[in-house]
Amino acid sequence: MPHEPKPGRGFAARIMTLQFVVVGLMILAAAAGALWVTVERVNDQAQGRALAIARTLAADPELQTQVKRYADAQDLDSAALRAGPVQEAAEAVRLRTGAFFVVVTEDRGIRLAHPTPALIGQKVSTHPAALSGSESVSREHGTLGESVRAKVPVFAPGTGTVVGEVSVGVGVQELAVRLRTATAWVLGLGLGALLLSAVSTRWLVRRLKSQTLGLEPAEMAQLLRDRDAVLYGVADGVIGIGPDGRISVRNKAARIMLGLPHRHESDDIIGLPYAQAKLPAPLVAAIAEGTGATLRLETEQAALVATVHQVTRDGSDLGQVVLLRDVTTIETLGERLDAVETMAGALRAQRHEFANRLHTISGLLHHGDVAEARDYLGEVIDSGPVREPVQNLAAIEDTYLRAFLGAKGVQAYERGVVLRVGEASALYGRLNDAQDATAVLGNLIDNALRAAVQGPTPRWVEVDLLSEGSTLHLAVADSGTGVEPGLEVFAEGVSTGTLPESEEHGQGVGLPLIRRLARTRGGDVWIADPGSELEGRGDEHTGAVFAARLPGVLSSGQGTAAHGTFEGKK
């Protein structure tokens, strides 16, 4: 069913937005990680470089001697220090190594060397940690700005006495340059990743839309719900077959109609090629043709009409759909309607005959022939009720069944056939399901009448009825030629339309239908005798005998041992 598109962004926009957010977060995380690693690496390199320079200078014996000399002096001349050997050595190291600064102090913290000569002779601005005898590395902001600095103690020559310290600083300008370079690389790679993500996402969305026929995910979910509502909300069976010939879907009605495995069982047909799904052979052939067809299927459960449809969209083959309709109920209603029409026809005939008698009496009285009218009325009374040419009908207790057999007797009489109730019949109680009983009995009588008409004379049909509790046992025999040996009268495709009237026994006139009707009640319909001489009958010819067992059609009654009469011939 059609659906209005929901407002808001479509699937492609949502996917691209999500992709951008994810990639953006990944880029930010990668940039932060890369910058942190760069900062740590540059700091480590700067600290190591500053420490190496400071250690080298502090280990110089000449520098150690000069620093000890200045440390022992009481007063220091700043001018002499600026031109002294310590300043010259420190400046030489600074210029050679490219350090930010090289500062040398004696043990009181007075600068002996500094890149800014005016500061020589003054105390350092930071705590002289190295004067305690340990090395230190830190990042500080001094008189020359931000730097990574290393402080190393200067020992007196040949002793462990601290006489001063060397402080070497490395500027952070290189760190800023490397950070800018790393940031540029990360941003460039991030923009490239975003662009690649946009292109790949767009391609993926187009691919998905082509495979989903342009449907959005919400539309596909609604379509799936609609499909389930249609599949499981209808009484017809539905089987879907994909272009690859595999069964993609089937509903519960189709499973029940064809007796297929449940979807939770290992041998479920979904996913199997239709030729391996144990479908009826005629249905498999119709699917294989691929042109669409309508055919009738006979199963143990029901009579079905199957329609095979070829499904295409925009010129693309989407597979086939098989629709199954259970026509058992319709055909059963038809059989019941036939029984009602039979009784209605018999009642019309009896009404016509009764009206004729009344008209005769009325005419005699109108002309004043009272004596003749009295004599005619006496003849009518002596002859009994309106003609109901069924012998031994009094053995049937149920009034509905008696009326039905009487109607069939009228039909038989009109066709030159005698309908009689067997002398061994004993039916007690009333029918509580007259429709099923008359549908089965009427079909068997109609078939027997057809066979008797085509058979030799005398022509007759005999009905035997026995009750066993609530179960009705019945047998219908005729004077026809019997059932042809080897002919499967209950098999699919054996019908009146396929045989000349002279050769048929009526075997296709609803026999599969009434057998299914009986079996749904736990009973059955079968051939008790295909045609033979019956003991004690005395008729010149005997035809087939069909028997049926219908549980639950009688409300009450005294039972008889019916199994020995019919079931022994089954």
Coordinates of C-alpha atoms in Angstrom, one line a residue:
M1 CA 0.0 0.0 0.0
P2 CA 1.3 3.5 -0.7
H3 CA 2.9 5.6 2.0
E4 CA 3.4 9.3 2.2
P5 CA 7.1 10.2 2.6
K6 CA 8.0 11.3 6.0
P7 CA 9.3 14.8 6.5
G8 CA 13.0 15.3 7.3
R9 CA 16.3 14.2 5.8
G10 CA 16.5 11.2 3.7
F11 CA 18.6 8.1 4.2
A12 CA 21.5 9.5 2.1
A13 CA 21.7 12.7 4.1
R14 CA 21.6 10.9 7.4
I15 CA 24.3 8.5 6.4
M16 CA 26.6 11.3 5.1
T17 CA 26.0 13.3 8.2
L18 CA 26.9 10.3 10.4
Q19 CA 29.9 9.6 8.3
F20 CA 31.1 13.2 8.6
V21 CA 30.6 13.2 12.3
V22 CA 32.5 9.9 12.8
V23 CA 35.3 10.9 10.5
G24 CA 35.5 14.3 12.1
L25 CA 35.8 12.9 15.5
M26 CA 38.4 10.4 14.3
I27 CA 40.4 13.3 12.8
L28 CA 40.2 15.4 16.0
A29 CA 41.3 12.4 18.0
A30 CA 44.1 11.7 15.6
A31 CA 45.2 15.3 15.5
A32 CA 45.2 15.5 19.3
G33 CA 47.2 12.3 19.5
A34 CA 49.6 13.4 16.9
L35 CA 50.2 16.8 18.4
W36 CA 50.6 15.3 21.9
V37 CA 53.2 12.8 20.5
T38 CA 55.0 15.7 18.7
V39 CA 55.1 17.8 21.8
E40 CA 56.5 15.0 23.9
R41 CA 59.0 14.0 21.2
V42 CA 60.3 17.5 20.7
N43 CA 60.4 18.1 24.5
D44 CA 62.4 14.8 25.0
Q45 CA 64.8 15.8 22.2
A46 CA 65.2 19.3 23.6
Q47 CA 65.8 18.1 27.1
G48 CA 68.3 15.5 25.9
R49 CA 70.1 18.0 23.8
A50 CA 70.3 20.6 26.6
L51 CA 71.4 18.0 29.1
A52 CA 74.1 16.7 26.8
I53 CA 75.5 20.2 26.2
A54 CA 75.4 21.0 29.9
R55 CA 77.2 17.8 30.9
T56 CA 79.9 18.3 28.3
L57 CA 80.6 21.8 29.4
A58 CA 80.5 20.9 33.1
A59 CA 83.0 18.1 32.6
D60 CA 85.6 20.4 31.0
P61 CA 88.6 20.5 33.4
E62 CA 89.6 24.0 32.4
L63 CA 86.0 25.2 33.2
Q64 CA 86.0 23.3 36.5
T65 CA 89.3 25.1 37.5
Q66 CA 88.1 28.5 36.6
V67 CA 84.7 28.1 38.4
K68 CA 86.5 26.8 41.6
R69 CA 88.8 29.8 41.4
Y70 CA 85.8 32.2 41.2
A71 CA 84.0 30.3 43.9
D72 CA 87.0 30.7 46.3
A73 CA 87.2 34.4 45.6
Q74 CA 85.5 36.8 48.0
D75 CA 84.8 39.6 45.5
L76 CA 84.2 39.2 41.8
D77 CA 84.7 41.9 39.2
S78 CA 81.8 41.9 36.7
A79 CA 84.0 43.5 34.0
A80 CA 86.7 40.9 34.5
L81 CA 84.1 38.1 34.3
R82 CA 82.7 39.4 31.0
A83 CA 86.1 39.1 29.4
G84 CA 87.1 36.0 31.4
P85 CA 87.7 32.5 30.2
V86 CA 84.4 31.1 31.5
Q87 CA 82.3 33.6 29.4
E88 CA 84.4 32.8 26.4
A89 CA 84.0 29.1 26.8
A90 CA 80.2 29.4 27.4
E91 CA 79.7 31.6 24.4
A92 CA 81.8 29.3 22.2
V93 CA 79.6 26.4 23.2
R94 CA 76.4 28.4 22.6
L95 CA 77.4 29.5 19.2
R96 CA 78.6 26.1 18.2
T97 CA 75.6 24.2 19.4
G98 CA 72.9 26.7 18.6
A99 CA 71.6 26.6 22.2
F100 CA 69.2 29.3 23.4
F101 CA 71.5 30.2 26.2
V102 CA 74.5 28.8 28.2
V103 CA 74.8 30.1 31.8
V104 CA 77.5 29.3 34.3
T105 CA 77.3 30.2 38.0
E106 CA 79.5 29.6 41.0
D107 CA 78.3 28.0 44.2
R108 CA 76.8 31.2 45.4
G109 CA 74.6 31.6 42.3
I110 CA 76.5 34.4 40.8
R111 CA 76.6 34.3 37.0
L112 CA 80.1 33.8 35.5
A113 CA 78.8 33.5 32.0
H114 CA 75.5 34.6 30.2
P115 CA 74.4 35.5 26.7
T116 CA 73.5 39.0 28.0
P117 CA 76.8 40.4 29.4
A118 CA 74.9 42.9 31.6
L119 CA 73.6 40.1 33.7
I120 CA 77.1 38.6 34.4
G121 CA 78.1 39.1 38.1
Q122 CA 74.4 39.0 39.2
K123 CA 72.6 36.2 40.9
V124 CA 70.5 33.8 38.9
S125 CA 66.7 34.4 38.7
T126 CA 65.9 30.7 39.3
H127 CA 66.8 28.4 42.2
P128 CA 70.2 26.9 41.6
A129 CA 69.0 23.3 42.0
A130 CA 72.2 21.8 40.6
L131 CA 74.2 23.3 43.5
S132 CA 72.8 20.4 45.6
G133 CA 74.7 18.0 43.4
S134 CA 71.9 16.6 41.2
E135 CA 71.0 17.2 37.6
S136 CA 67.6 18.6 36.6
V137 CA 65.7 19.2 33.4
S138 CA 62.6 21.6 33.2
R139 CA 60.7 23.9 31.0
E140 CA 60.7 27.4 32.4
H141 CA 60.3 31.0 31.5
G142 CA 63.4 32.9 32.3
T143 CA 65.0 36.3 31.5
L144 CA 65.4 35.1 27.8
G145 CA 62.0 33.7 27.4
E146 CA 60.4 30.2 27.2
S147 CA 63.0 27.4 27.1
V148 CA 63.7 23.9 27.9
R149 CA 66.7 24.0 30.2
A150 CA 69.1 21.5 31.8
K151 CA 71.1 22.2 35.0
V152 CA 74.3 20.2 35.7
P153 CA 76.6 20.7 38.8
V154 CA 80.2 21.6 38.3
F155 CA 82.6 19.8 40.6
A156 CA 86.0 20.9 41.7
P157 CA 88.8 19.1 39.8
G158 CA 89.6 15.8 41.4
T159 CA 86.9 16.1 44.2
G160 CA 83.2 15.7 44.6
T161 CA 82.7 19.2 45.9
V162 CA 80.1 21.3 44.0
V163 CA 81.6 24.6 43.1
G164 CA 79.0 25.8 40.5
E165 CA 76.5 24.8 37.9
V166 CA 76.0 24.9 34.1
S167 CA 72.5 25.8 32.8
V168 CA 71.8 25.2 29.1
G169 CA 68.5 26.2 27.5
V170 CA 67.1 25.2 24.2
G171 CA 64.4 27.5 22.7
V172 CA 60.9 26.3 21.9
Q173 CA 60.7 28.0 18.5
E174 CA 61.6 24.7 16.9
L175 CA 58.8 23.1 18.8
A176 CA 56.3 25.6 17.4
V177 CA 57.5 25.0 13.9
R178 CA 57.2 21.2 14.2
L179 CA 53.8 21.6 15.7
R180 CA 52.6 23.7 12.8
T181 CA 54.0 21.2 10.4
A182 CA 52.3 18.3 12.2
T183 CA 49.0 20.2 12.4
A184 CA 49.1 20.9 8.7
W185 CA 49.7 17.3 7.9
V186 CA 46.9 16.1 10.1
L187 CA 44.4 18.7 8.7
G188 CA 45.4 17.8 5.2
L189 CA 44.9 14.1 5.8
G190 CA 41.7 14.8 7.6
L191 CA 40.3 16.8 4.7
G192 CA 41.3 14.1 2.3
A193 CA 39.6 11.5 4.5
L194 CA 36.4 13.6 4.7
L195 CA 36.4 13.9 0.9
L196 CA 37.0 10.2 0.4
S197 CA 34.3 9.5 3.0
A198 CA 31.8 11.7 1.2
V199 CA 32.5 10.1 -2.2
S200 CA 32.4 6.5 -0.8
T201 CA 29.2 7.2 1.1
R202 CA 27.5 8.7 -1.9
W203 CA 28.5 5.6 -4.0
L204 CA 27.3 3.3 -1.2
V205 CA 24.0 5.1 -0.9
R206 CA 23.4 4.9 -4.7
R207 CA 24.3 1.2 -4.6
L208 CA 21.9 0.6 -1.8
K209 CA 19.1 2.5 -3.4
S210 CA 19.5 0.6 -6.6
Q211 CA 19.3 -2.7 -4.7
T212 CA 16.3 -1.5 -2.7
L213 CA 14.4 -0.1 -5.6
G214 CA 14.8 3.5 -4.3
L215 CA 13.1 2.8 -1.0
E216 CA 14.1 4.4 2.3
P217 CA 14.8 2.2 5.3
A218 CA 11.5 3.4 7.0
E219 CA 9.6 2.5 3.8
M220 CA 11.2 -0.9 3.6
A221 CA 10.3 -1.6 7.3
Q222 CA 6.7 -0.5 6.6
L223 CA 6.7 -2.6 3.4
L224 CA 7.8 -5.6 5.4
R225 CA 5.0 -5.0 7.9
D226 CA 2.5 -4.6 5.1
R227 CA 3.8 -7.8 3.5
D228 CA 3.3 -9.8 6.7
A229 CA -0.2 -8.3 7.1
V230 CA -1.1 -9.3 3.6
L231 CA 0.5 -12.8 3.8
Y232 CA -0.9 -13.8 7.1
G233 CA -4.1 -11.8 7.0
V234 CA -5.6 -13.6 4.0
A235 CA -7.1 -17.1 3.7
D236 CA -5.4 -17.8 0.4
G237 CA -2.1 -19.5 0.3
V238 CA 0.9 -17.5 -1.1
I239 CA 4.3 -18.8 -2.2
G240 CA 6.9 -16.4 -3.5
I241 CA 9.7 -17.6 -5.8
G242 CA 12.7 -15.4 -6.6
P243 CA 14.4 -14.9 -10.0
D244 CA 16.9 -17.6 -9.0
G245 CA 14.1 -20.2 -8.6
R246 CA 14.4 -20.4 -4.8
I247 CA 11.4 -20.0 -2.6
S248 CA 11.7 -16.7 -0.7
V249 CA 8.4 -16.7 1.2
R250 CA 5.3 -18.7 2.0
N251 CA 2.5 -18.0 4.4
K252 CA 0.8 -20.2 6.9
A253 CA -2.2 -20.9 4.6
A254 CA 0.0 -22.3 1.9
R255 CA 1.8 -24.5 4.5
I256 CA -1.5 -25.9 5.7
M257 CA -3.0 -26.4 2.2
L258 CA 0.0 -28.3 0.8
G259 CA 1.0 -30.0 4.1
L260 CA 4.5 -28.3 4.1
P261 CA 6.9 -28.3 7.1
H262 CA 6.8 -25.6 9.7
R263 CA 9.3 -22.7 9.2
H264 CA 11.0 -23.8 12.5
E265 CA 11.6 -27.3 11.2
S266 CA 14.9 -28.2 9.5
D267 CA 13.2 -29.2 6.2
D268 CA 11.3 -25.9 5.7
I269 CA 11.0 -25.0 2.0
I270 CA 12.1 -21.4 2.3
G271 CA 15.4 -21.0 0.6
L272 CA 15.1 -24.2 -1.4
P273 CA 14.7 -24.4 -5.2
Y274 CA 11.1 -24.9 -6.0
A275 CA 11.8 -28.2 -7.8
Q276 CA 13.2 -29.6 -4.5
A277 CA 10.5 -28.3 -2.2
K278 CA 8.2 -31.3 -2.5
L279 CA 5.4 -29.3 -4.2
P280 CA 2.8 -31.1 -6.3
A281 CA 4.2 -32.2 -9.6
P282 CA 1.6 -30.2 -11.7
L283 CA 2.4 -27.1 -9.8
V284 CA 6.2 -27.6 -10.3
A285 CA 5.5 -28.0 -14.1
A286 CA 3.4 -24.8 -14.2
I287 CA 6.1 -22.8 -12.4
A288 CA 8.8 -24.2 -14.7
E289 CA 6.9 -23.0 -17.8
G290 CA 7.1 -19.4 -16.4
T291 CA 4.2 -18.2 -18.5
G292 CA 1.6 -18.0 -15.8
A293 CA -1.2 -20.7 -15.5
T294 CA -4.2 -21.7 -13.5
L295 CA -4.6 -25.3 -12.5
R296 CA -6.5 -27.5 -10.1
L297 CA -4.7 -29.5 -7.4
E298 CA -6.1 -32.4 -5.4
T299 CA -4.5 -33.1 -2.0
E300 CA -5.4 -35.1 1.0
Q301 CA -6.4 -32.0 2.8
A302 CA -8.3 -30.0 0.2
A303 CA -9.2 -29.3 -3.4
L304 CA -7.1 -26.3 -4.5
V305 CA -7.0 -23.9 -7.4
A306 CA -3.5 -22.7 -8.0
T307 CA -2.6 -19.6 -10.1
V308 CA 1.0 -18.9 -11.1
H309 CA 1.8 -15.2 -11.8
Q310 CA 5.0 -13.9 -13.4
V311 CA 6.1 -10.7 -11.6
T312 CA 8.1 -8.0 -13.3
R313 CA 9.0 -4.3 -12.5
D314 CA 10.5 -1.8 -14.9
G315 CA 11.4 -4.7 -17.2
S316 CA 13.2 -6.6 -14.4
D317 CA 12.2 -10.2 -13.6
L318 CA 11.3 -10.3 -9.9
G319 CA 10.2 -14.0 -9.9
Q320 CA 6.9 -15.7 -9.6
V321 CA 4.0 -15.7 -7.1
V322 CA 1.8 -18.8 -6.6
L323 CA -1.7 -18.1 -5.2
L324 CA -3.6 -21.1 -3.7
R325 CA -7.4 -21.1 -3.1
D326 CA -9.2 -23.8 -1.2
V327 CA -12.3 -24.6 -3.1
T328 CA -13.3 -27.5 -0.9
T329 CA -15.8 -25.4 1.0
I330 CA -17.4 -24.0 -2.2
E331 CA -17.7 -27.4 -3.7
T332 CA -19.1 -28.9 -0.5
L333 CA -21.7 -26.1 -0.4
G334 CA -22.5 -27.0 -4.0
E335 CA -23.1 -30.6 -3.1
R336 CA -25.3 -29.5 -0.2
L337 CA -27.2 -27.2 -2.6
D338 CA -27.7 -30.0 -5.0
A339 CA -29.3 -32.0 -2.2
V340 CA -31.6 -29.1 -1.3
E341 CA -32.5 -28.6 -5.0
T342 CA -33.3 -32.3 -5.2
M343 CA -35.7 -32.1 -2.4
A344 CA -37.2 -28.9 -3.7
G345 CA -37.8 -30.5 -7.1
A346 CA -39.4 -33.5 -5.5
L347 CA -41.6 -31.3 -3.5
R348 CA -42.7 -29.4 -6.6
A349 CA -43.5 -32.7 -8.3
Q350 CA -45.5 -33.9 -5.3
R351 CA -47.3 -30.5 -5.0
H352 CA -48.2 -30.8 -8.7
E353 CA -49.5 -34.3 -8.3
F354 CA -51.4 -33.3 -5.2
A355 CA -52.9 -30.3 -6.9
N356 CA -54.1 -32.5 -9.8
R357 CA -55.9 -34.7 -7.3
L358 CA -57.5 -31.7 -5.7
H359 CA -58.5 -30.3 -9.1
T360 CA -60.1 -33.6 -10.0
I361 CA -62.2 -33.7 -6.8
S362 CA -63.1 -30.0 -7.3
G363 CA -64.3 -30.6 -10.8
L364 CA -66.4 -33.6 -9.9
L365 CA -68.1 -31.6 -7.1
H366 CA -68.5 -28.6 -9.3
H367 CA -70.5 -30.6 -11.8
G368 CA -72.5 -32.2 -9.0
D369 CA -71.0 -35.7 -9.3
V370 CA -70.8 -36.2 -5.6
A371 CA -70.9 -40.0 -5.8
E372 CA -68.0 -40.1 -8.2
A373 CA -66.1 -37.6 -6.1
R374 CA -66.6 -39.7 -3.1
D375 CA -65.4 -42.8 -4.9
Y376 CA -62.3 -41.0 -6.3
L377 CA -61.5 -39.7 -2.8
G378 CA -61.8 -43.2 -1.5
E379 CA -59.3 -44.4 -4.1
V380 CA -56.9 -41.7 -3.2
I381 CA -57.1 -42.6 0.5
D382 CA -56.7 -46.3 -0.3
S383 CA -53.6 -45.6 -2.5
G384 CA -51.8 -43.8 0.3
P385 CA -49.9 -40.5 0.2
V386 CA -48.5 -38.8 -2.9
R387 CA -46.3 -41.1 -4.8
E388 CA -42.9 -41.6 -3.2
P389 CA -41.4 -44.5 -5.2
V390 CA -38.8 -45.7 -2.7
Q391 CA -39.1 -49.2 -1.4
N392 CA -38.8 -49.9 2.3
L393 CA -38.5 -46.2 3.2
A394 CA -40.2 -46.9 6.5
A395 CA -36.9 -48.3 7.8
I396 CA -35.6 -44.8 8.0
E397 CA -36.6 -43.0 11.2
D398 CA -35.2 -39.5 10.4
T399 CA -37.9 -37.4 8.6
Y400 CA -35.3 -35.2 6.8
L401 CA -33.5 -38.2 5.5
R402 CA -36.7 -39.9 4.5
A403 CA -37.7 -36.8 2.6
F404 CA -34.4 -36.6 0.9
L405 CA -34.5 -40.3 -0.2
G406 CA -38.1 -39.7 -1.4
A407 CA -36.9 -36.9 -3.6
K408 CA -34.1 -39.0 -5.0
G409 CA -36.7 -41.8 -5.6
V410 CA -38.7 -39.4 -7.7
Q411 CA -35.6 -38.6 -9.8
A412 CA -34.9 -42.3 -10.1
Y413 CA -38.4 -43.1 -11.2
E414 CA -38.2 -40.4 -13.9
R415 CA -35.1 -42.1 -15.2
G416 CA -36.5 -45.6 -15.2
V417 CA -34.6 -46.7 -12.1
V418 CA -36.0 -48.2 -8.9
L419 CA -34.5 -46.7 -5.7
R420 CA -34.9 -48.9 -2.6
V421 CA -33.7 -49.0 0.9
G422 CA -32.0 -52.3 1.9
E423 CA -33.9 -54.7 4.0
A424 CA -31.0 -54.9 6.5
S425 CA -31.1 -51.1 7.0
A426 CA -31.7 -50.0 10.6
L427 CA -31.2 -46.2 11.2
Y428 CA -32.1 -45.0 14.7
G429 CA -31.9 -41.4 15.9
R430 CA -32.0 -38.1 14.2
L431 CA -29.4 -36.4 11.9
N432 CA -27.7 -33.5 13.7
D433 CA -25.6 -32.7 10.5
A434 CA -28.0 -33.4 7.7
Q435 CA -25.9 -31.3 5.2
D436 CA -22.8 -33.5 5.3
A437 CA -24.9 -36.7 5.4
T438 CA -27.0 -35.7 2.4
A439 CA -24.0 -34.3 0.5
V440 CA -22.2 -37.7 0.7
L441 CA -25.3 -39.9 0.2
G442 CA -26.7 -37.7 -2.6
N443 CA -23.4 -37.9 -4.5
L444 CA -23.2 -41.6 -4.2
I445 CA -26.9 -42.0 -5.3
D446 CA -26.4 -39.7 -8.3
N447 CA -23.4 -41.7 -9.4
A448 CA -25.3 -45.0 -8.9
L449 CA -28.2 -43.7 -10.9
R450 CA -25.9 -42.7 -13.8
A451 CA -24.3 -46.2 -13.7
A452 CA -27.7 -47.9 -13.5
V453 CA -29.1 -46.0 -16.5
Q454 CA -26.1 -47.1 -18.6
G455 CA -26.4 -50.7 -17.3
P456 CA -28.7 -53.6 -18.2
T457 CA -32.2 -54.0 -17.0
P458 CA -33.7 -54.3 -14.5
R459 CA -32.3 -51.0 -13.3
W460 CA -32.1 -50.4 -9.6
V461 CA -30.1 -48.6 -6.9
E462 CA -30.1 -49.9 -3.3
V463 CA -29.2 -47.8 -0.3
D464 CA -28.3 -49.5 3.0
L465 CA -28.1 -47.3 6.2
L466 CA -26.9 -48.4 9.6
S467 CA -26.4 -46.4 12.8
E468 CA -23.7 -47.0 15.3
G469 CA -24.1 -44.5 18.1
S470 CA -23.5 -41.2 16.5
T471 CA -21.8 -42.7 13.4
L472 CA -23.7 -43.3 10.2
H473 CA -22.7 -46.2 8.0
L474 CA -24.1 -46.3 4.5
A475 CA -23.6 -48.3 1.3
V476 CA -25.0 -47.6 -2.2
A477 CA -25.2 -50.4 -4.8
D478 CA -26.4 -50.3 -8.4
S479 CA -27.2 -52.5 -11.3
G480 CA -24.6 -51.0 -13.5
T481 CA -21.5 -52.7 -15.0
G482 CA -19.2 -52.0 -12.0
V483 CA -15.9 -50.1 -11.9
E484 CA -13.4 -50.9 -14.5
P485 CA -10.5 -52.9 -13.1
G486 CA -7.4 -50.8 -12.3
L487 CA -9.3 -47.5 -12.5
E488 CA -8.4 -45.2 -9.5
V489 CA -11.8 -43.6 -9.1
F490 CA -10.6 -41.3 -6.3
A491 CA -7.4 -40.3 -8.1
E492 CA -6.8 -36.7 -9.2
G493 CA -7.9 -36.0 -12.7
V494 CA -10.5 -38.9 -13.0
S495 CA -13.7 -37.0 -13.7
T496 CA -16.9 -37.2 -15.6
G497 CA -15.6 -34.7 -18.1
T498 CA -12.8 -37.1 -19.1
L499 CA -14.9 -40.2 -19.9
P500 CA -17.7 -40.9 -22.3
E501 CA -21.0 -41.2 -20.5
S502 CA -21.3 -44.9 -21.6
E503 CA -18.0 -45.7 -19.9
E504 CA -18.3 -43.8 -16.6
H505 CA -19.6 -44.9 -13.3
G506 CA -19.9 -41.4 -12.1
Q507 CA -16.6 -41.9 -10.3
G508 CA -15.5 -38.3 -10.9
V509 CA -18.7 -36.6 -9.8
G510 CA -17.3 -35.3 -6.5
L511 CA -15.9 -38.6 -5.2
P512 CA -12.6 -36.9 -4.1
L513 CA -14.7 -34.1 -2.6
I514 CA -17.0 -36.3 -0.5
R515 CA -14.0 -38.5 0.6
R516 CA -12.3 -35.4 1.9
L517 CA -15.6 -34.3 3.5
A518 CA -15.8 -37.7 5.3
R519 CA -12.2 -37.7 6.3
T520 CA -12.4 -34.3 7.9
R521 CA -15.0 -35.9 10.2
G522 CA -12.7 -38.9 10.9
G523 CA -14.6 -41.1 8.5
D524 CA -14.0 -42.3 4.9
V525 CA -15.5 -43.2 1.6
W526 CA -14.3 -46.3 -0.3
I527 CA -15.3 -49.0 -2.8
A528 CA -16.7 -51.9 -0.9
D529 CA -17.2 -54.0 -4.1
P530 CA -16.1 -53.0 -7.6
G531 CA -18.9 -55.2 -9.1
S532 CA -19.8 -58.9 -8.5
E533 CA -22.7 -61.3 -7.8
L534 CA -24.1 -60.5 -4.3
E535 CA -25.4 -63.5 -2.4
G536 CA -29.1 -63.7 -1.9
R537 CA -29.9 -60.8 -4.2
G538 CA -31.6 -62.7 -7.1
D539 CA -31.0 -59.9 -9.6
E540 CA -29.5 -60.8 -12.9
H541 CA -26.8 -58.1 -12.8
T542 CA -25.0 -56.4 -9.9
G543 CA -22.7 -53.4 -10.1
A544 CA -20.4 -51.5 -7.8
V545 CA -20.9 -50.9 -4.1
F546 CA -19.6 -47.7 -2.6
A547 CA -19.5 -47.4 1.2
A548 CA -19.1 -44.5 3.6
R549 CA -18.6 -43.9 7.3
L550 CA -19.6 -40.5 8.8
P551 CA -18.9 -40.1 12.5
G552 CA -20.9 -37.5 14.5
V553 CA -23.8 -37.0 12.1
L554 CA -26.3 -38.7 14.3
S555 CA -27.6 -37.2 17.6
S556 CA -28.6 -40.5 19.2
G557 CA -29.8 -43.9 18.5
Q558 CA -29.4 -47.6 19.2
G559 CA -26.2 -48.7 17.5
T560 CA -25.7 -51.7 15.3
A561 CA -22.5 -53.7 14.4
A562 CA -22.0 -52.0 11.1
H563 CA -18.3 -52.8 10.7
G564 CA -19.0 -56.4 9.7
T565 CA -21.3 -55.3 6.9
F566 CA -19.3 -52.7 5.0
E567 CA -15.7 -52.6 6.4
G568 CA -15.1 -56.2 5.6
K569 CA -15.3 -55.2 1.9
K570 CA -13.2 -52.1 2.2

